[in-house]
mmCIF file of C-alpha atoms and ligand atoms in Angstrom:
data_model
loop_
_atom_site.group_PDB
_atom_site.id
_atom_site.type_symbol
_atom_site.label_atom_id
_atom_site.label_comp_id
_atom_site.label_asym_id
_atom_site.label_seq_id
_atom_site.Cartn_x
_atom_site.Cartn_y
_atom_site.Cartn_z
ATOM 1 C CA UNK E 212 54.863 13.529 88.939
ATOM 2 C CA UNK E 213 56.351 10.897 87.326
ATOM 3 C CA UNK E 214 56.553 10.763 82.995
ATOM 4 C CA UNK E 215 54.406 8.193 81.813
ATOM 5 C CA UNK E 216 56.340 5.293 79.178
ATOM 6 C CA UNK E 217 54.709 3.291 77.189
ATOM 7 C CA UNK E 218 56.220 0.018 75.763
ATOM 8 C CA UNK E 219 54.683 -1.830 73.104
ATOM 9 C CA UNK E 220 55.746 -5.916 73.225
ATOM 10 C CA UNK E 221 56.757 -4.854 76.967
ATOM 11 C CA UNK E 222 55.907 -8.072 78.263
ATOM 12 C CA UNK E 223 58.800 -10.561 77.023
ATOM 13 C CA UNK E 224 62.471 -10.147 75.853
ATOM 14 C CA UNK E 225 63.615 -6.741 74.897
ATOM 15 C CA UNK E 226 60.235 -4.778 75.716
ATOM 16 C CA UNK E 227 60.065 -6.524 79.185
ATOM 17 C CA UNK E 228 64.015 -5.221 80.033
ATOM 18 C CA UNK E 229 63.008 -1.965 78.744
ATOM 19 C CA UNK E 230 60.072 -1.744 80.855
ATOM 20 C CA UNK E 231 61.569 -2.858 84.078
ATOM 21 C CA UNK E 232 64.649 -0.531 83.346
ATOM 22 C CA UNK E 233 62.476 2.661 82.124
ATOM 23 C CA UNK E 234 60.802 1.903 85.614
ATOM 24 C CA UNK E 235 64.278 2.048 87.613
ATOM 25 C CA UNK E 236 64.589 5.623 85.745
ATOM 26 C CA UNK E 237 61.340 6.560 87.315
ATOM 27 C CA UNK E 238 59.308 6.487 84.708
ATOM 28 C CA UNK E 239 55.404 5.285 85.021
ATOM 29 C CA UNK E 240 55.330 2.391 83.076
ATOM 30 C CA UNK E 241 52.536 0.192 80.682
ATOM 31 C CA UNK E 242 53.497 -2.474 79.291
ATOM 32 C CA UNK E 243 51.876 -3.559 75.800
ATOM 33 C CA UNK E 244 51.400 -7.098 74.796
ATOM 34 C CA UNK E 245 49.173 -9.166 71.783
ATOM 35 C CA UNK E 246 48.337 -12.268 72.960
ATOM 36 C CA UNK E 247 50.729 -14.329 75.756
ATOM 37 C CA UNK E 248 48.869 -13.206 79.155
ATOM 38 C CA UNK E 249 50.884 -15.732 81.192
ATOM 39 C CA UNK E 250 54.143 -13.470 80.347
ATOM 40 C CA UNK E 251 52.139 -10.334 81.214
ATOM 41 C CA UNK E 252 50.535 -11.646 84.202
ATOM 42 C CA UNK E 253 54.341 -12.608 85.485
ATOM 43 C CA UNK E 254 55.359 -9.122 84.340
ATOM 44 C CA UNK E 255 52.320 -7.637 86.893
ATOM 45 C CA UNK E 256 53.580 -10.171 89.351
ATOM 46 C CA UNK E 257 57.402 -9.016 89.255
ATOM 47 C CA UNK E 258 57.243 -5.820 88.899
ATOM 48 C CA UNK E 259 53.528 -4.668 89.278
ATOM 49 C CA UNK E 260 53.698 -2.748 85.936
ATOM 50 C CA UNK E 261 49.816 -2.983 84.176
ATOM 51 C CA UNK E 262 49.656 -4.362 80.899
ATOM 52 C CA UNK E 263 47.495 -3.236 78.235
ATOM 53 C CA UNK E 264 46.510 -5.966 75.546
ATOM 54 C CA UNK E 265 45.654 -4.529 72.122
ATOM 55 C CA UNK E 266 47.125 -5.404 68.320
ATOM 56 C CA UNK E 267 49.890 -2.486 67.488
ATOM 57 C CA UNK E 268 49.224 -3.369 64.079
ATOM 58 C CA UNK E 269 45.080 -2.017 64.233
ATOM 59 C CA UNK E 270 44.659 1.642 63.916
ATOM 60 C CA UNK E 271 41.607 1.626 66.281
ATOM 61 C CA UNK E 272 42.796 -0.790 68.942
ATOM 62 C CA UNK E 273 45.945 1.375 69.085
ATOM 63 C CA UNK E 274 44.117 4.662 69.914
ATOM 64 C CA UNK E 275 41.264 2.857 72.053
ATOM 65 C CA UNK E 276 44.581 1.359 73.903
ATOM 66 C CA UNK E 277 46.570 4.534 74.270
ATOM 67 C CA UNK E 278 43.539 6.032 75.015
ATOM 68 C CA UNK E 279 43.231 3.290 78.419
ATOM 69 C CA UNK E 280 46.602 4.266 79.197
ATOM 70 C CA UNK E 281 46.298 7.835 79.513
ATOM 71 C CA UNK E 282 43.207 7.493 81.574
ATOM 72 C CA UNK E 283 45.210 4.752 84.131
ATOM 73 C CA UNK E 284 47.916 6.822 84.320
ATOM 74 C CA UNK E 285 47.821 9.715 83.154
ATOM 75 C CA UNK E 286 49.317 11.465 79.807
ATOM 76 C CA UNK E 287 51.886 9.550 77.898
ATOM 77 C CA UNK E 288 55.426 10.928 77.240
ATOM 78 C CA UNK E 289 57.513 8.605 76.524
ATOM 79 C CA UNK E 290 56.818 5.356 73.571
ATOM 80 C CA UNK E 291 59.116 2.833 72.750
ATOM 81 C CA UNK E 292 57.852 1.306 69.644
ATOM 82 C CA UNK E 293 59.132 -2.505 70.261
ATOM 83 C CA UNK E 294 56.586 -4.894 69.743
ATOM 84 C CA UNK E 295 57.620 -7.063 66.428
ATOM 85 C CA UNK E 296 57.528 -10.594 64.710
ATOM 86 C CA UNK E 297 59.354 -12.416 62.317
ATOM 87 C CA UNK E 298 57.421 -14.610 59.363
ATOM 88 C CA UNK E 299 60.669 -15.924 57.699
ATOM 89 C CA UNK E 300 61.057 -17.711 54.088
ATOM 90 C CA UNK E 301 63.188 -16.816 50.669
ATOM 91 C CA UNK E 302 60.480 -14.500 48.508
ATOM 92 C CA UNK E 303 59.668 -17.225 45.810
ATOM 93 C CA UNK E 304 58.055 -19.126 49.373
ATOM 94 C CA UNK E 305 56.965 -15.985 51.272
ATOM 95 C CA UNK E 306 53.172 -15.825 51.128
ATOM 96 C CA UNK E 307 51.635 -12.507 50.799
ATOM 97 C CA UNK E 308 49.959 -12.487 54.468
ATOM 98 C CA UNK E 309 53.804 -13.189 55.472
ATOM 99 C CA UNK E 310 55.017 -9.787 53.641
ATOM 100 C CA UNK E 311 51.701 -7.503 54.940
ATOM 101 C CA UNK E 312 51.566 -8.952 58.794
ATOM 102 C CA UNK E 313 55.087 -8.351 58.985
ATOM 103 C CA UNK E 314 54.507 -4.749 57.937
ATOM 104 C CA UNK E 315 51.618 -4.238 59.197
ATOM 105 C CA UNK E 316 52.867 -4.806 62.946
ATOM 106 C CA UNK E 317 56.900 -3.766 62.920
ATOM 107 C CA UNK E 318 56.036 -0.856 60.958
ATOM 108 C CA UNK E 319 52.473 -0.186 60.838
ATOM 109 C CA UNK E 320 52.255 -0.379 64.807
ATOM 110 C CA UNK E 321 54.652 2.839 64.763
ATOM 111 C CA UNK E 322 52.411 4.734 62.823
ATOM 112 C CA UNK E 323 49.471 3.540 65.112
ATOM 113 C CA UNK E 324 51.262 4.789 68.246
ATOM 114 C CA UNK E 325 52.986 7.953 66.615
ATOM 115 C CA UNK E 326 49.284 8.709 65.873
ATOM 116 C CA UNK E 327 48.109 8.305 69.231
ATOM 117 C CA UNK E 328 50.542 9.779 71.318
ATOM 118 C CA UNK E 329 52.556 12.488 69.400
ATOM 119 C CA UNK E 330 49.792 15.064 69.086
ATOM 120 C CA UNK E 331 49.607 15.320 72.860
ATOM 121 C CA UNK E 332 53.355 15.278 73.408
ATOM 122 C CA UNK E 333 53.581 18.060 70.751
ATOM 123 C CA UNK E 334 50.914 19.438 72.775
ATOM 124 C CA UNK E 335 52.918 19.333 75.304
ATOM 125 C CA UNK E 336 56.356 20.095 74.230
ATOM 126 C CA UNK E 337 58.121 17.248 75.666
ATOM 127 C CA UNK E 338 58.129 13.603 74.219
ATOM 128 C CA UNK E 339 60.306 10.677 73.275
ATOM 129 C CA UNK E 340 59.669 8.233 71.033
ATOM 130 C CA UNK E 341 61.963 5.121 70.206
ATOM 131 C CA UNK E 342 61.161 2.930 67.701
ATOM 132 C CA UNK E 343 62.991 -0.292 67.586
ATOM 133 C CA UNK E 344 64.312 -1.772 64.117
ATOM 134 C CA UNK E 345 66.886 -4.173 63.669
ATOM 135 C CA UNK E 346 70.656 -4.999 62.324
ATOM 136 C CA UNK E 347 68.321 -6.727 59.318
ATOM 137 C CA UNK E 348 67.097 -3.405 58.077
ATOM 138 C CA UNK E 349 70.276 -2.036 57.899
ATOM 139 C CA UNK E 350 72.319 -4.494 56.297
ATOM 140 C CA UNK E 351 69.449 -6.844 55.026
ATOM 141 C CA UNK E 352 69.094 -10.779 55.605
ATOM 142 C CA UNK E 353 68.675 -13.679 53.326
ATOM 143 C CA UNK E 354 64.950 -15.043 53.691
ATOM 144 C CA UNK E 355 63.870 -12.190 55.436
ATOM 145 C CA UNK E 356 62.555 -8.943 52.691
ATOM 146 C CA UNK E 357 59.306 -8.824 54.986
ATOM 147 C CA UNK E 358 61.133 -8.064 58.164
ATOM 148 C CA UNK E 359 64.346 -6.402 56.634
ATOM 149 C CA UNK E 360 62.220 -3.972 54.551
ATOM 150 C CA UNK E 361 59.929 -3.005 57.849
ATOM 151 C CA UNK E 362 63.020 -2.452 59.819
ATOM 152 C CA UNK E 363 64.248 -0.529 57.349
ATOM 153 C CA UNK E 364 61.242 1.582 57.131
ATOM 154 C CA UNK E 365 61.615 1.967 60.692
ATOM 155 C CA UNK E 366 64.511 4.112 60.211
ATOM 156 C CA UNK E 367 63.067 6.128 57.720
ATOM 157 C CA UNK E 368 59.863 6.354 59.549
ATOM 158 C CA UNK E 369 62.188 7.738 62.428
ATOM 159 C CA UNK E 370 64.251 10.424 60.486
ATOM 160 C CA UNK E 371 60.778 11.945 59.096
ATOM 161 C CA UNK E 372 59.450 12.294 62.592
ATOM 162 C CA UNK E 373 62.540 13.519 64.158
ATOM 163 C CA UNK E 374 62.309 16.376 61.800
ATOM 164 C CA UNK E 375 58.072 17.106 62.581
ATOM 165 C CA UNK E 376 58.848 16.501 66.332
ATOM 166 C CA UNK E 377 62.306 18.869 67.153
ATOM 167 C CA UNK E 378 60.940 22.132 67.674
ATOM 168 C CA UNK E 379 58.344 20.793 70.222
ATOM 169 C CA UNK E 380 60.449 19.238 72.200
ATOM 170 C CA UNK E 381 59.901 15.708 71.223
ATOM 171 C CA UNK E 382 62.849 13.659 69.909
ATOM 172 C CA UNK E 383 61.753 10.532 67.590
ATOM 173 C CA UNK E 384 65.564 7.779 67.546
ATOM 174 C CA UNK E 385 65.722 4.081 66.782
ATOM 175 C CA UNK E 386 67.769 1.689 68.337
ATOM 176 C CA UNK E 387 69.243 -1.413 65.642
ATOM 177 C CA UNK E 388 69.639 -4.359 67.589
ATOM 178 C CA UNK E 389 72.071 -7.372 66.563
ATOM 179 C CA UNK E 390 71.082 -10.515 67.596
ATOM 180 C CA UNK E 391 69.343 -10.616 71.130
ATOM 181 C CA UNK E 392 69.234 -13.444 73.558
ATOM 182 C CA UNK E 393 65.535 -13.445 73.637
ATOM 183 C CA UNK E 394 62.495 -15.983 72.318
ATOM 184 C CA UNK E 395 62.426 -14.581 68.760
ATOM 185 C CA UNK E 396 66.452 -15.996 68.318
ATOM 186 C CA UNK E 397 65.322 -18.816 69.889
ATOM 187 C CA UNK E 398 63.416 -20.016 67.326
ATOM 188 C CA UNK E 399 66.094 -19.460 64.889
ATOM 189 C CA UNK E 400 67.923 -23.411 64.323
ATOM 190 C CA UNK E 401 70.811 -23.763 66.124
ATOM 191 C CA UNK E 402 73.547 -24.455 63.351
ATOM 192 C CA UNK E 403 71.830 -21.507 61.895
ATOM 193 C CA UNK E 404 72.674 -19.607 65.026
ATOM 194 C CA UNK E 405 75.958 -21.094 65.653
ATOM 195 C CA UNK E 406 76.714 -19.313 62.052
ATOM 196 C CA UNK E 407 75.394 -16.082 62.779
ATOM 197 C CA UNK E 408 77.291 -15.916 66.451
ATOM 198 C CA UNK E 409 80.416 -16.726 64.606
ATOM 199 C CA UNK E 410 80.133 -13.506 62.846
ATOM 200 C CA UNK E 411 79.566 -11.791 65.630
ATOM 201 C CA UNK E 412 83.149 -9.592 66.798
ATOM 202 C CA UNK E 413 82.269 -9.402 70.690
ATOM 203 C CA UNK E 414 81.536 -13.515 70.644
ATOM 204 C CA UNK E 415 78.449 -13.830 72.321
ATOM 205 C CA UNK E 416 74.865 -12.878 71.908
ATOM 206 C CA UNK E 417 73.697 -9.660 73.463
ATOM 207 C CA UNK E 418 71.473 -9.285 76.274
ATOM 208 C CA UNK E 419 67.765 -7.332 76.154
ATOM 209 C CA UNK E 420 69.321 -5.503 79.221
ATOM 210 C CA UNK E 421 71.933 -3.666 77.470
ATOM 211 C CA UNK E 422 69.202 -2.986 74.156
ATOM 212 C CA UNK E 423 67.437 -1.257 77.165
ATOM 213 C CA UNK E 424 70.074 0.629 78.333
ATOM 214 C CA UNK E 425 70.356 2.230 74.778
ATOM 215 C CA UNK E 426 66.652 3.453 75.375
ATOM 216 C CA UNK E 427 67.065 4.475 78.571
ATOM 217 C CA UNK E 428 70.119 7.132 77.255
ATOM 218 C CA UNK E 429 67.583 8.527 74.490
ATOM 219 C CA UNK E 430 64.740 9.007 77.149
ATOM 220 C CA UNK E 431 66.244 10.592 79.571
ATOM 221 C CA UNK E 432 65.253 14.082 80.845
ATOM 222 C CA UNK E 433 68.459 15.973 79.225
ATOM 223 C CA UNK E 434 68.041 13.818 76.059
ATOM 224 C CA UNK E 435 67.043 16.880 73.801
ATOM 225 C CA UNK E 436 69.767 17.401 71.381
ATOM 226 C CA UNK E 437 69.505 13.611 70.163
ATOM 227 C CA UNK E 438 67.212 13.194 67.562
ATOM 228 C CA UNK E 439 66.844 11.477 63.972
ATOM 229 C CA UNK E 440 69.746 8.803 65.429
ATOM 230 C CA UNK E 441 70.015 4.947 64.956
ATOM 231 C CA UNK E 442 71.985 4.030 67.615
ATOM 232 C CA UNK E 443 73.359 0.812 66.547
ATOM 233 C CA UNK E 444 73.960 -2.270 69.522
ATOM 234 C CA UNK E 445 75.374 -5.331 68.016
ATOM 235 C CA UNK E 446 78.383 -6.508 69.380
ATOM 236 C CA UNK E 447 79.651 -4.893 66.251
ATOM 237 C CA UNK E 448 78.816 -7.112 63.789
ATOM 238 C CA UNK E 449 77.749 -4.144 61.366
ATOM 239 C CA UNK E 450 79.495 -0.877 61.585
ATOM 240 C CA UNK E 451 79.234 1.828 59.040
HETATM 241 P P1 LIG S 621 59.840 -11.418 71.467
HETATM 242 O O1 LIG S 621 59.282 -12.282 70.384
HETATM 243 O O2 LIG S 621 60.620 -12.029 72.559
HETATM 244 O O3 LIG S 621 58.653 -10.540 72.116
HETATM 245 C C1 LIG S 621 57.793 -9.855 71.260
HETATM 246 C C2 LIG S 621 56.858 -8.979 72.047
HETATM 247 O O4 LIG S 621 56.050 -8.247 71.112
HETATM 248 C C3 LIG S 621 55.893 -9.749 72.932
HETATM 249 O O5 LIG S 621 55.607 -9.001 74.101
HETATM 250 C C4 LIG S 621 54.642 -9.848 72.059
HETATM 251 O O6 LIG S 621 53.429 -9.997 72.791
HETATM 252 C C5 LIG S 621 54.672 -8.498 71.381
HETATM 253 N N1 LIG S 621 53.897 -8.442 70.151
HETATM 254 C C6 LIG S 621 54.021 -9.204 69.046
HETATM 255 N N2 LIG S 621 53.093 -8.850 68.136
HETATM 256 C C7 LIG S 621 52.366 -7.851 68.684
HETATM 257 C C8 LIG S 621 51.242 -7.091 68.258
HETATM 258 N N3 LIG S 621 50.675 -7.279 67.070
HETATM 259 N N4 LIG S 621 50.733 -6.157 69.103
HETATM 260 C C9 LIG S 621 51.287 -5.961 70.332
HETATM 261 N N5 LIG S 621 52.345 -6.647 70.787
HETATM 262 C C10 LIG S 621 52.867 -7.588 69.980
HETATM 263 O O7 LIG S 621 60.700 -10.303 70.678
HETATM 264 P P2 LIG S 621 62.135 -9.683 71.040
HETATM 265 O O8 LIG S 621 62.141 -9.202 72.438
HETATM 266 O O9 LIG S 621 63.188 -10.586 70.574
HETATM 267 O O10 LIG S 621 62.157 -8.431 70.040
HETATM 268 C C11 LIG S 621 61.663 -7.162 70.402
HETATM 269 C C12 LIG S 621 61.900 -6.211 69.238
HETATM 270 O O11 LIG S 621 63.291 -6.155 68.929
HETATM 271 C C13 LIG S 621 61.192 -6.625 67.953
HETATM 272 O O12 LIG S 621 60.747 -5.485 67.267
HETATM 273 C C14 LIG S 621 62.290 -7.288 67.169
HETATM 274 O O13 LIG S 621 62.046 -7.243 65.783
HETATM 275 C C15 LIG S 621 63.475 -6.430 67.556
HETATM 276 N N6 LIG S 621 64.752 -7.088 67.363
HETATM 277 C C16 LIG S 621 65.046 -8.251 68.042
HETATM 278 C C17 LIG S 621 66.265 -8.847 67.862
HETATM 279 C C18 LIG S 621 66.637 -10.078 68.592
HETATM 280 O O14 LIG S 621 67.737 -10.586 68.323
HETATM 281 N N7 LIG S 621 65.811 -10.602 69.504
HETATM 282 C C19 LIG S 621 67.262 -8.292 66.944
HETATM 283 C C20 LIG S 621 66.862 -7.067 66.310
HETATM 284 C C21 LIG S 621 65.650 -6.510 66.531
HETATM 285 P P3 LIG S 621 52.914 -11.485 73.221
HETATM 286 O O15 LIG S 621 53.835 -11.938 74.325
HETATM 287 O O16 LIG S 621 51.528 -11.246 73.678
HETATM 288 O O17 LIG S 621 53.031 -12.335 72.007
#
């Protein structure tokens, strides 16, 4: 039988290439969205993976959700920890709901899923879990502590749980992104963008396809021996 992935923010952008190339792996695959059912109706449509609405950022919803999952598909193996949002502005603008929903969802939601899915895997003795965090945790961004220090977090989040996870079997990596091609950089202003892809050594944007490719390598079957890694995929704009 087939390992069972689950993808939070599998619906658009990054999630939805890791979810469509998880299932060319041949893993079982949910998807996990917040609000847009359009994008994970089209998602059904395309590729006929289910989606499973619920907030990665409530404690409940996320184990009532996981908890839907498992009983659709059976038990889960494999989460990619994706689903995120932005809530820019310099500090003396950010609001404090901008600083907690921002946490509470990029970093919160990994807790929330790490609670609901590692006990079984440790059960188990086989998991993978890859949390996604960005370019902006690891080298910081102007107008962006809420999201930089969540990302960040991430990573640290990740290390900790590499270390509870290794000698069951279950390996805990992130993956830092650079700048994506997807709706999120959209929404960044275009001189803005013309800036950042100006910094950016390879020339171009990347695509969500080869961010997917990244988690594809740290889920695979033989993946064991990789654990407590960032794997950094940004066209090299930050190396260290
Ligand atoms: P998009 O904005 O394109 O998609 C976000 C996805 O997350 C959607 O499926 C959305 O669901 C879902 N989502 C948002 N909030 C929640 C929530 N509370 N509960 C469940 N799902 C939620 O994002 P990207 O594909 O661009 O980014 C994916 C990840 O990669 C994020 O963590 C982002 O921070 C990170 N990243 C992105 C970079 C980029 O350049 N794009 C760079 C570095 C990191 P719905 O459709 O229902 O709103």
């Amino acid at each position: 039988m087939s390992r069972v992935a689950v993808v939070t923010g599998g619906t658009r952008g990054i999630g939805r290439a890791i979810c469509e190339r998880l299932q060319a792996d041949g893993f079982t695959v949910a998807a996990n969205y917040a609000g847009n059912d359009a994008a994970a109706d089209q998602l059904k449509a395309d590729t006929g993976i289910p989606s499973f609405k619920f907030d990665v950022g409530d404690h409940e919803a996320c184990l009532e959700g996981c908890a839907k999952v498992v009983e659709a598909l059976g038990p889960i193996d494999v989460v990619v920890n994706n689903a995120g949002i932005t809530r820019d502005g310099t500090l003396h603008k950010m609001s404090y709901d901008d600083w907690h929903e921002v946490m509470r969802i990029n970093l919160g939601g990994c807790f929330n899923m790490a609670k609901a899915c590692f006990p079984g895997m440790r059960e188990r003795k086989w998991g993978r879990i890859v949390n996604i965090g960005s370019i902006n945790g690891q080298a910081g961004q102007y107008g962006q502590v809420n999201y930089a220090a969540a990302k960040s977090g991430i990573h640290g989040f990740t290390k900790a749980l590499a270390q509870e996870g290794a000698k069951f079997g279950v390996t805990v990596n992130a993956i830092a992104p650079g700048y994506i091609d997807t709706d999120m950089v959209a929404a960044v202003p275009e001189p803005v963008l013309e800036k950042i892809v100006a910094k950016i050594p390879v020339g171009r944007l990347g695509e969500a396809q080869e961010i997917a490719r990244g988690v594809a390598f740290l889920c695979a079957e033989n993946g064991g021996f990789v654990t407590g890694s960032t794997m950094s995929i940004n066209g090299g704009q930050h190396m260290y």
